Amino acid sequence: MQERILIVEDEQKISRVLQLELEYEGYETIVAADGKQALEYIEAEEWSLILLDIMIPELSGLEVLRRVRRQENDTPVILLTARDEVYDKVNGLDLGANDYITKPFQIEELLARIRANLRKTVQSGSSNETLQVGDLQIDTAAHEVIRSGNMIELTPREYNLLVCLLENKNRVLTREQLIEKVWGFDYIGETNVVDVYIRYLRQKIDKGYDKAYIQTIRGVGYSIKEGSQ
């Protein structure tokens, strides 16, 4: 089936170039020129991926992203932004963006990012597995986290971090590895963001239980182990 990409971009010259390049590569595309139109398209149709400019009329790209993720829509989103500010990039990733690219960009790089994110979607969609350690389990198809029968609410970033740790159960992951796997290979910021989110996870996953699964390996990183205490 042909993969469908929604281009959310108000600059007509840019959106036209993107549309021509993507259609040349075999993708089906539609352009939305503002945030409200983008939401209408997203809610009405199925998309393989969304290219979402941050600076668009009506609703900002970040507000569109916030509403999309609030609806539990996990369509891959790549943010397009002319800003070179760390805040926008970090904020977008924390809201659930899968990737970002700063304008002006080379079309070859954008195409590579699109292919990478579409591959991840295929891989995750084909697994539909339950990740588990002891009484903690994740239903990756339903995006549900349960411990001792209790449903645990996580933000998208907390969820992705926990999935990463469980997929690498009994292995120690460095902060740099977690940054690359969860935040993206080109994340710009301090690696202590991992420590912050590990603390958030521990409050939700381990606090109040006899057994703590998330372990700190001093000088190395973090791990979830079968025999954790």
PDB file of N, CA and C in Angstrom, residues 91-174:
ATOM      1  N   ASN A  91      10.843  20.862  23.598  1.00  0.00           N
ATOM      2  CA  ASN A  91       9.412  20.899  23.866  1.00  0.00           C
ATOM      3  C   ASN A  91       8.662  19.997  22.894  1.00  0.00           C
ATOM      4  N   GLY A  92       9.048  20.053  21.623  1.00  0.00           N
ATOM      5  CA  GLY A  92       8.399  19.203  20.628  1.00  0.00           C
ATOM      6  C   GLY A  92       8.614  17.727  20.892  1.00  0.00           C
ATOM      7  N   LEU A  93       9.837  17.354  21.243  1.00  0.00           N
ATOM      8  CA  LEU A  93      10.124  15.952  21.546  1.00  0.00           C
ATOM      9  C   LEU A  93       9.371  15.492  22.786  1.00  0.00           C
ATOM     10  N   ASP A  94       9.282  16.360  23.790  1.00  0.00           N
ATOM     11  CA  ASP A  94       8.562  16.002  25.011  1.00  0.00           C
ATOM     12  C   ASP A  94       7.064  15.843  24.758  1.00  0.00           C
ATOM     13  N   LEU A  95       6.540  16.553  23.771  1.00  0.00           N
ATOM     14  CA  LEU A  95       5.124  16.432  23.427  1.00  0.00           C
ATOM     15  C   LEU A  95       4.841  15.183  22.595  1.00  0.00           C
ATOM     16  N   GLY A  96       5.899  14.512  22.153  1.00  0.00           N
ATOM     17  CA  GLY A  96       5.692  13.257  21.437  1.00  0.00           C
ATOM     18  C   GLY A  96       6.136  13.250  19.992  1.00  0.00           C
ATOM     19  N   ALA A  97       6.862  14.299  19.551  1.00  0.00           N
ATOM     20  CA  ALA A  97       7.403  14.272  18.192  1.00  0.00           C
ATOM     21  C   ALA A  97       8.436  13.158  18.078  1.00  0.00           C
ATOM     22  N   ASN A  98       8.519  12.542  16.923  1.00  0.00           N
ATOM     23  CA  ASN A  98       9.476  11.462  16.706  1.00  0.00           C
ATOM     24  C   ASN A  98      10.837  11.965  16.255  1.00  0.00           C
ATOM     25  N   ASP A  99      10.846  13.150  15.632  1.00  0.00           N
ATOM     26  CA  ASP A  99      12.085  13.679  15.086  1.00  0.00           C
ATOM     27  C   ASP A  99      11.859  15.147  14.745  1.00  0.00           C
ATOM     28  N   TYR A 100      12.935  15.858  14.413  1.00  0.00           N
ATOM     29  CA  TYR A 100      12.808  17.237  13.935  1.00  0.00           C
ATOM     30  C   TYR A 100      13.940  17.533  12.965  1.00  0.00           C
ATOM     31  N   ILE A 101      13.715  18.545  12.134  1.00  0.00           N
ATOM     32  CA  ILE A 101      14.750  18.993  11.217  1.00  0.00           C
ATOM     33  C   ILE A 101      14.611  20.501  11.082  1.00  0.00           C
ATOM     34  N   THR A 102      15.737  21.205  11.102  1.00  0.00           N
ATOM     35  CA  THR A 102      15.735  22.663  11.094  1.00  0.00           C
ATOM     36  C   THR A 102      15.896  23.192   9.671  1.00  0.00           C
ATOM     37  N   LYS A 103      15.003  24.125   9.293  1.00  0.00           N
ATOM     38  CA  LYS A 103      15.103  24.773   7.986  1.00  0.00           C
ATOM     39  C   LYS A 103      16.192  25.843   8.024  1.00  0.00           C
ATOM     40  N   PRO A 104      16.934  26.020   6.906  1.00  0.00           N
ATOM     41  CA  PRO A 104      16.846  25.246   5.650  1.00  0.00           C
ATOM     42  C   PRO A 104      17.523  23.889   5.796  1.00  0.00           C
ATOM     43  N   PHE A 105      16.982  22.888   5.116  1.00  0.00           N
ATOM     44  CA  PHE A 105      17.539  21.541   5.196  1.00  0.00           C
ATOM     45  C   PHE A 105      17.743  20.987   3.795  1.00  0.00           C
ATOM     46  N   GLN A 106      18.577  19.982   3.699  1.00  0.00           N
ATOM     47  CA  GLN A 106      18.780  19.271   2.442  1.00  0.00           C
ATOM     48  C   GLN A 106      17.675  18.229   2.290  1.00  0.00           C
ATOM     49  N   ILE A 107      17.060  18.173   1.111  1.00  0.00           N
ATOM     50  CA  ILE A 107      15.953  17.242   0.913  1.00  0.00           C
ATOM     51  C   ILE A 107      16.393  15.799   1.129  1.00  0.00           C
ATOM     52  N   GLU A 108      17.666  15.497   0.819  1.00  0.00           N
ATOM     53  CA  GLU A 108      18.164  14.125   1.017  1.00  0.00           C
ATOM     54  C   GLU A 108      18.138  13.740   2.487  1.00  0.00           C
ATOM     55  N   GLU A 109      18.468  14.706   3.369  1.00  0.00           N
ATOM     56  CA  GLU A 109      18.427  14.410   4.799  1.00  0.00           C
ATOM     57  C   GLU A 109      16.999  14.179   5.269  1.00  0.00           C
ATOM     58  N   LEU A 110      16.070  15.029   4.806  1.00  0.00           N
ATOM     59  CA  LEU A 110      14.671  14.855   5.192  1.00  0.00           C
ATOM     60  C   LEU A 110      14.144  13.504   4.716  1.00  0.00           C
ATOM     61  N   LEU A 111      14.459  13.126   3.492  1.00  0.00           N
ATOM     62  CA  LEU A 111      13.999  11.833   2.975  1.00  0.00           C
ATOM     63  C   LEU A 111      14.554  10.679   3.807  1.00  0.00           C
ATOM     64  N   ALA A 112      15.800  10.802   4.238  1.00  0.00           N
ATOM     65  CA  ALA A 112      16.407   9.761   5.075  1.00  0.00           C
ATOM     66  C   ALA A 112      15.684   9.672   6.417  1.00  0.00           C
ATOM     67  N   ARG A 113      15.338  10.821   6.985  1.00  0.00           N
ATOM     68  CA  ARG A 113      14.612  10.819   8.271  1.00  0.00           C
ATOM     69  C   ARG A 113      13.229  10.182   8.102  1.00  0.00           C
ATOM     70  N   ILE A 114      12.578  10.518   7.003  1.00  0.00           N
ATOM     71  CA  ILE A 114      11.256   9.939   6.742  1.00  0.00           C
ATOM     72  C   ILE A 114      11.355   8.422   6.635  1.00  0.00           C
ATOM     73  N   ARG A 115      12.314   7.938   5.851  1.00  0.00           N
ATOM     74  CA  ARG A 115      12.473   6.483   5.701  1.00  0.00           C
ATOM     75  C   ARG A 115      12.753   5.811   7.038  1.00  0.00           C
ATOM     76  N   ALA A 116      13.601   6.434   7.860  1.00  0.00           N
ATOM     77  CA  ALA A 116      13.951   5.857   9.162  1.00  0.00           C
ATOM     78  C   ALA A 116      12.725   5.756  10.062  1.00  0.00           C
ATOM     79  N   ASN A 117      11.911   6.803  10.089  1.00  0.00           N
ATOM     80  CA  ASN A 117      10.723   6.786  10.952  1.00  0.00           C
ATOM     81  C   ASN A 117       9.658   5.824  10.437  1.00  0.00           C
ATOM     82  N   LEU A 118       9.541   5.690   9.137  1.00  0.00           N
ATOM     83  CA  LEU A 118       8.587   4.721   8.587  1.00  0.00           C
ATOM     84  C   LEU A 118       9.036   3.291   8.875  1.00  0.00           C
ATOM     85  N   ARG A 119      10.349   3.041   8.847  1.00  0.00           N
ATOM     86  CA  ARG A 119      10.856   1.710   9.201  1.00  0.00           C
ATOM     87  C   ARG A 119      10.536   1.377  10.648  1.00  0.00           C
ATOM     88  N   LYS A 120      10.709   2.345  11.544  1.00  0.00           N
ATOM     89  CA  LYS A 120      10.413   2.113  12.958  1.00  0.00           C
ATOM     90  C   LYS A 120       8.948   1.754  13.154  1.00  0.00           C
ATOM     91  N   THR A 121       8.069   2.411  12.393  1.00  0.00           N
ATOM     92  CA  THR A 121       6.636   2.144  12.505  1.00  0.00           C
ATOM     93  C   THR A 121       6.314   0.721  12.087  1.00  0.00           C
ATOM     94  N   VAL A 122       6.916   0.276  10.986  1.00  0.00           N
ATOM     95  CA  VAL A 122       6.692  -1.092  10.505  1.00  0.00           C
ATOM     96  C   VAL A 122       7.183  -2.106  11.527  1.00  0.00           C
ATOM     97  N   GLN A 123       8.370  -1.853  12.087  1.00  0.00           N
ATOM     98  CA  GLN A 123       8.941  -2.783  13.065  1.00  0.00           C
ATOM     99  C   GLN A 123       8.090  -2.877  14.317  1.00  0.00           C
ATOM    100  N   SER A 124       7.648  -1.730  14.840  1.00  0.00           N
ATOM    101  CA  SER A 124       6.848  -1.736  16.067  1.00  0.00           C
ATOM    102  C   SER A 124       5.473  -2.318  15.813  1.00  0.00           C
ATOM    103  N   GLY A 125       4.930  -2.067  14.612  1.00  0.00           N
ATOM    104  CA  GLY A 125       3.609  -2.584  14.301  1.00  0.00           C
ATOM    105  C   GLY A 125       3.596  -4.084  14.114  1.00  0.00           C
ATOM    106  N   SER A 126       4.725  -4.657  13.730  1.00  0.00           N
ATOM    107  CA  SER A 126       4.770  -6.096  13.490  1.00  0.00           C
ATOM    108  C   SER A 126       5.032  -6.905  14.747  1.00  0.00           C
ATOM    109  N   SER A 127       5.481  -6.235  15.823  1.00  0.00           N
ATOM    110  CA  SER A 127       5.842  -6.994  17.015  1.00  0.00           C
ATOM    111  C   SER A 127       4.622  -7.309  17.882  1.00  0.00           C
ATOM    112  N   ASN A 128       3.839  -6.276  18.234  1.00  0.00           N
ATOM    113  CA  ASN A 128       2.642  -6.455  19.046  1.00  0.00           C
ATOM    114  C   ASN A 128       2.905  -7.379  20.242  1.00  0.00           C
ATOM    115  N   GLU A 129       4.001  -7.162  20.922  1.00  0.00           N
ATOM    116  CA  GLU A 129       4.369  -8.076  21.982  1.00  0.00           C
ATOM    117  C   GLU A 129       4.134  -7.444  23.348  1.00  0.00           C
ATOM    118  N   THR A 130       4.159  -8.289  24.358  1.00  0.00           N
ATOM    119  CA  THR A 130       4.092  -7.823  25.732  1.00  0.00           C
ATOM    120  C   THR A 130       5.493  -7.871  26.313  1.00  0.00           C
ATOM    121  N   LEU A 131       5.959  -6.752  26.803  1.00  0.00           N
ATOM    122  CA  LEU A 131       7.251  -6.684  27.485  1.00  0.00           C
ATOM    123  C   LEU A 131       6.993  -6.834  28.970  1.00  0.00           C
ATOM    124  N   GLN A 132       7.792  -7.658  29.651  1.00  0.00           N
ATOM    125  CA  GLN A 132       7.484  -7.940  31.048  1.00  0.00           C
ATOM    126  C   GLN A 132       8.735  -8.227  31.859  1.00  0.00           C
ATOM    127  N   VAL A 133       8.698  -7.778  33.105  1.00  0.00           N
ATOM    128  CA  VAL A 133       9.665  -8.183  34.111  1.00  0.00           C
ATOM    129  C   VAL A 133       8.885  -8.291  35.419  1.00  0.00           C
ATOM    130  N   GLY A 134       8.856  -9.460  36.006  1.00  0.00           N
ATOM    131  CA  GLY A 134       8.095  -9.653  37.238  1.00  0.00           C
ATOM    132  C   GLY A 134       6.630  -9.277  37.060  1.00  0.00           C
ATOM    133  N   ASP A 135       6.137  -8.410  37.947  1.00  0.00           N
ATOM    134  CA  ASP A 135       4.737  -7.996  37.886  1.00  0.00           C
ATOM    135  C   ASP A 135       4.530  -6.718  37.075  1.00  0.00           C
ATOM    136  N   LEU A 136       5.571  -6.291  36.368  1.00  0.00           N
ATOM    137  CA  LEU A 136       5.481  -5.102  35.525  1.00  0.00           C
ATOM    138  C   LEU A 136       5.417  -5.532  34.064  1.00  0.00           C
ATOM    139  N   GLN A 137       4.412  -5.054  33.335  1.00  0.00           N
ATOM    140  CA  GLN A 137       4.307  -5.427  31.936  1.00  0.00           C
ATOM    141  C   GLN A 137       3.800  -4.259  31.094  1.00  0.00           C
ATOM    142  N   ILE A 138       4.206  -4.297  29.817  1.00  0.00           N
ATOM    143  CA  ILE A 138       3.757  -3.304  28.856  1.00  0.00           C
ATOM    144  C   ILE A 138       3.103  -4.036  27.692  1.00  0.00           C
ATOM    145  N   ASP A 139       1.874  -3.673  27.383  1.00  0.00           N
ATOM    146  CA  ASP A 139       1.208  -4.138  26.174  1.00  0.00           C
ATOM    147  C   ASP A 139       1.523  -3.100  25.101  1.00  0.00           C
ATOM    148  N   THR A 140       2.483  -3.416  24.202  1.00  0.00           N
ATOM    149  CA  THR A 140       2.931  -2.421  23.234  1.00  0.00           C
ATOM    150  C   THR A 140       1.879  -2.120  22.178  1.00  0.00           C
ATOM    151  N   ALA A 141       0.942  -3.043  21.945  1.00  0.00           N
ATOM    152  CA  ALA A 141      -0.125  -2.782  20.980  1.00  0.00           C
ATOM    153  C   ALA A 141      -1.115  -1.773  21.529  1.00  0.00           C
ATOM    154  N   ALA A 142      -1.440  -1.903  22.823  1.00  0.00           N
ATOM    155  CA  ALA A 142      -2.413  -1.006  23.450  1.00  0.00           C
ATOM    156  C   ALA A 142      -1.766   0.189  24.143  1.00  0.00           C
ATOM    157  N   HIS A 143      -0.426   0.200  24.199  1.00  0.00           N
ATOM    158  CA  HIS A 143       0.318   1.260  24.912  1.00  0.00           C
ATOM    159  C   HIS A 143      -0.128   1.333  26.374  1.00  0.00           C
ATOM    160  N   GLU A 144      -0.269   0.150  26.999  1.00  0.00           N
ATOM    161  CA  GLU A 144      -0.697   0.099  28.394  1.00  0.00           C
ATOM    162  C   GLU A 144       0.439  -0.422  29.276  1.00  0.00           C
ATOM    163  N   VAL A 145       0.620   0.236  30.413  1.00  0.00           N
ATOM    164  CA  VAL A 145       1.626  -0.165  31.401  1.00  0.00           C
ATOM    165  C   VAL A 145       0.901  -0.598  32.663  1.00  0.00           C
ATOM    166  N   ILE A 146       1.194  -1.808  33.130  1.00  0.00           N
ATOM    167  CA  ILE A 146       0.487  -2.356  34.287  1.00  0.00           C
ATOM    168  C   ILE A 146       1.496  -2.934  35.264  1.00  0.00           C
ATOM    169  N   ARG A 147       1.315  -2.627  36.553  1.00  0.00           N
ATOM    170  CA  ARG A 147       2.111  -3.275  37.589  1.00  0.00           C
ATOM    171  C   ARG A 147       1.188  -3.799  38.682  1.00  0.00           C
ATOM    172  N   SER A 148       1.316  -5.061  38.977  1.00  0.00           N
ATOM    173  CA  SER A 148       0.483  -5.737  39.980  1.00  0.00           C
ATOM    174  C   SER A 148      -0.999  -5.466  39.749  1.00  0.00           C
ATOM    175  N   GLY A 149      -1.382  -5.452  38.475  1.00  0.00           N
ATOM    176  CA  GLY A 149      -2.783  -5.237  38.129  1.00  0.00           C
ATOM    177  C   GLY A 149      -3.208  -3.783  38.088  1.00  0.00           C
ATOM    178  N   ASN A 150      -2.317  -2.866  38.445  1.00  0.00           N
ATOM    179  CA  ASN A 150      -2.649  -1.440  38.456  1.00  0.00           C
ATOM    180  C   ASN A 150      -2.177  -0.762  37.171  1.00  0.00           C
ATOM    181  N   MET A 151      -3.083  -0.049  36.507  1.00  0.00           N
ATOM    182  CA  MET A 151      -2.727   0.697  35.299  1.00  0.00           C
ATOM    183  C   MET A 151      -1.910   1.924  35.687  1.00  0.00           C
ATOM    184  N   ILE A 152      -0.816   2.155  34.978  1.00  0.00           N
ATOM    185  CA  ILE A 152       0.075   3.283  35.263  1.00  0.00           C
ATOM    186  C   ILE A 152       0.067   4.233  34.076  1.00  0.00           C
ATOM    187  N   GLU A 153      -0.244   5.513  34.340  1.00  0.00           N
ATOM    188  CA  GLU A 153      -0.277   6.526  33.290  1.00  0.00           C
ATOM    189  C   GLU A 153       1.116   7.135  33.118  1.00  0.00           C
ATOM    190  N   LEU A 154       1.629   7.082  31.894  1.00  0.00           N
ATOM    191  CA  LEU A 154       2.938   7.656  31.587  1.00  0.00           C
ATOM    192  C   LEU A 154       2.809   8.660  30.444  1.00  0.00           C
ATOM    193  N   THR A 155       3.690   9.654  30.444  1.00  0.00           N
ATOM    194  CA  THR A 155       3.775  10.550  29.302  1.00  0.00           C
ATOM    195  C   THR A 155       4.426   9.792  28.137  1.00  0.00           C
ATOM    196  N   PRO A 156       4.301  10.284  26.893  1.00  0.00           N
ATOM    197  CA  PRO A 156       4.940   9.590  25.769  1.00  0.00           C
ATOM    198  C   PRO A 156       6.434   9.373  25.971  1.00  0.00           C
ATOM    199  N   ARG A 157       7.138  10.369  26.527  1.00  0.00           N
ATOM    200  CA  ARG A 157       8.579  10.224  26.723  1.00  0.00           C
ATOM    201  C   ARG A 157       8.880   9.196  27.806  1.00  0.00           C
ATOM    202  N   GLU A 158       8.119   9.200  28.907  1.00  0.00           N
ATOM    203  CA  GLU A 158       8.316   8.204  29.961  1.00  0.00           C
ATOM    204  C   GLU A 158       8.045   6.803  29.425  1.00  0.00           C
ATOM    205  N   TYR A 159       6.988   6.671  28.636  1.00  0.00           N
ATOM    206  CA  TYR A 159       6.637   5.372  28.054  1.00  0.00           C
ATOM    207  C   TYR A 159       7.760   4.860  27.161  1.00  0.00           C
ATOM    208  N   ASN A 160       8.262   5.716  26.265  1.00  0.00           N
ATOM    209  CA  ASN A 160       9.327   5.293  25.352  1.00  0.00           C
ATOM    210  C   ASN A 160      10.594   4.905  26.106  1.00  0.00           C
ATOM    211  N   LEU A 161      10.887   5.624  27.183  1.00  0.00           N
ATOM    212  CA  LEU A 161      12.060   5.302  27.997  1.00  0.00           C
ATOM    213  C   LEU A 161      11.890   3.944  28.666  1.00  0.00           C
ATOM    214  N   LEU A 162      10.711   3.678  29.215  1.00  0.00           N
ATOM    215  CA  LEU A 162      10.462   2.389  29.862  1.00  0.00           C
ATOM    216  C   LEU A 162      10.515   1.243  28.855  1.00  0.00           C
ATOM    217  N   VAL A 163       9.930   1.451  27.681  1.00  0.00           N
ATOM    218  CA  VAL A 163       9.982   0.426  26.634  1.00  0.00           C
ATOM    219  C   VAL A 163      11.426   0.122  26.267  1.00  0.00           C
ATOM    220  N   CYS A 164      12.224   1.178  26.124  1.00  0.00           N
ATOM    221  CA  CYS A 164      13.635   0.991  25.769  1.00  0.00           C
ATOM    222  C   CYS A 164      14.362   0.164  26.826  1.00  0.00           C
ATOM    223  N   LEU A 165      14.115   0.467  28.084  1.00  0.00           N
ATOM    224  CA  LEU A 165      14.763  -0.276  29.167  1.00  0.00           C
ATOM    225  C   LEU A 165      14.322  -1.739  29.181  1.00  0.00           C
ATOM    226  N   LEU A 166      13.018  -1.975  28.953  1.00  0.00           N
ATOM    227  CA  LEU A 166      12.520  -3.347  28.979  1.00  0.00           C
ATOM    228  C   LEU A 166      12.951  -4.134  27.745  1.00  0.00           C
ATOM    229  N   GLU A 167      13.061  -3.464  26.615  1.00  0.00           N
ATOM    230  CA  GLU A 167      13.544  -4.154  25.415  1.00  0.00           C
ATOM    231  C   GLU A 167      15.004  -4.571  25.574  1.00  0.00           C
ATOM    232  N   ASN A 168      15.703  -3.881  26.472  1.00  0.00           N
ATOM    233  CA  ASN A 168      17.109  -4.205  26.735  1.00  0.00           C
ATOM    234  C   ASN A 168      17.278  -4.741  28.160  1.00  0.00           C
ATOM    235  N   LYS A 169      16.279  -5.495  28.619  1.00  0.00           N
ATOM    236  CA  LYS A 169      16.263  -6.051  29.967  1.00  0.00           C
ATOM    237  C   LYS A 169      17.548  -6.816  30.262  1.00  0.00           C
ATOM    238  N   ASN A 170      18.071  -6.594  31.468  1.00  0.00           N
ATOM    239  CA  ASN A 170      19.308  -7.233  31.952  1.00  0.00           C
ATOM    240  C   ASN A 170      20.571  -6.690  31.285  1.00  0.00           C
ATOM    241  N   ARG A 171      20.415  -5.647  30.473  1.00  0.00           N
ATOM    242  CA  ARG A 171      21.570  -4.952  29.896  1.00  0.00           C
ATOM    243  C   ARG A 171      21.660  -3.561  30.509  1.00  0.00           C
ATOM    244  N   VAL A 172      22.869  -3.054  30.613  1.00  0.00           N
ATOM    245  CA  VAL A 172      23.068  -1.692  31.118  1.00  0.00           C
ATOM    246  C   VAL A 172      23.172  -0.745  29.933  1.00  0.00           C
ATOM    247  N   LEU A 173      22.348   0.298  29.931  1.00  0.00           N
ATOM    248  CA  LEU A 173      22.376   1.299  28.877  1.00  0.00           C
ATOM    249  C   LEU A 173      22.956   2.599  29.425  1.00  0.00           C
ATOM    250  N   THR A 174      23.901   3.173  28.708  1.00  0.00           N
ATOM    251  CA  THR A 174      24.479   4.443  29.127  1.00  0.00           C
ATOM    252  C   THR A 174      23.484   5.571  28.856  1.00  0.00           C
TER     253      THR A 174
END
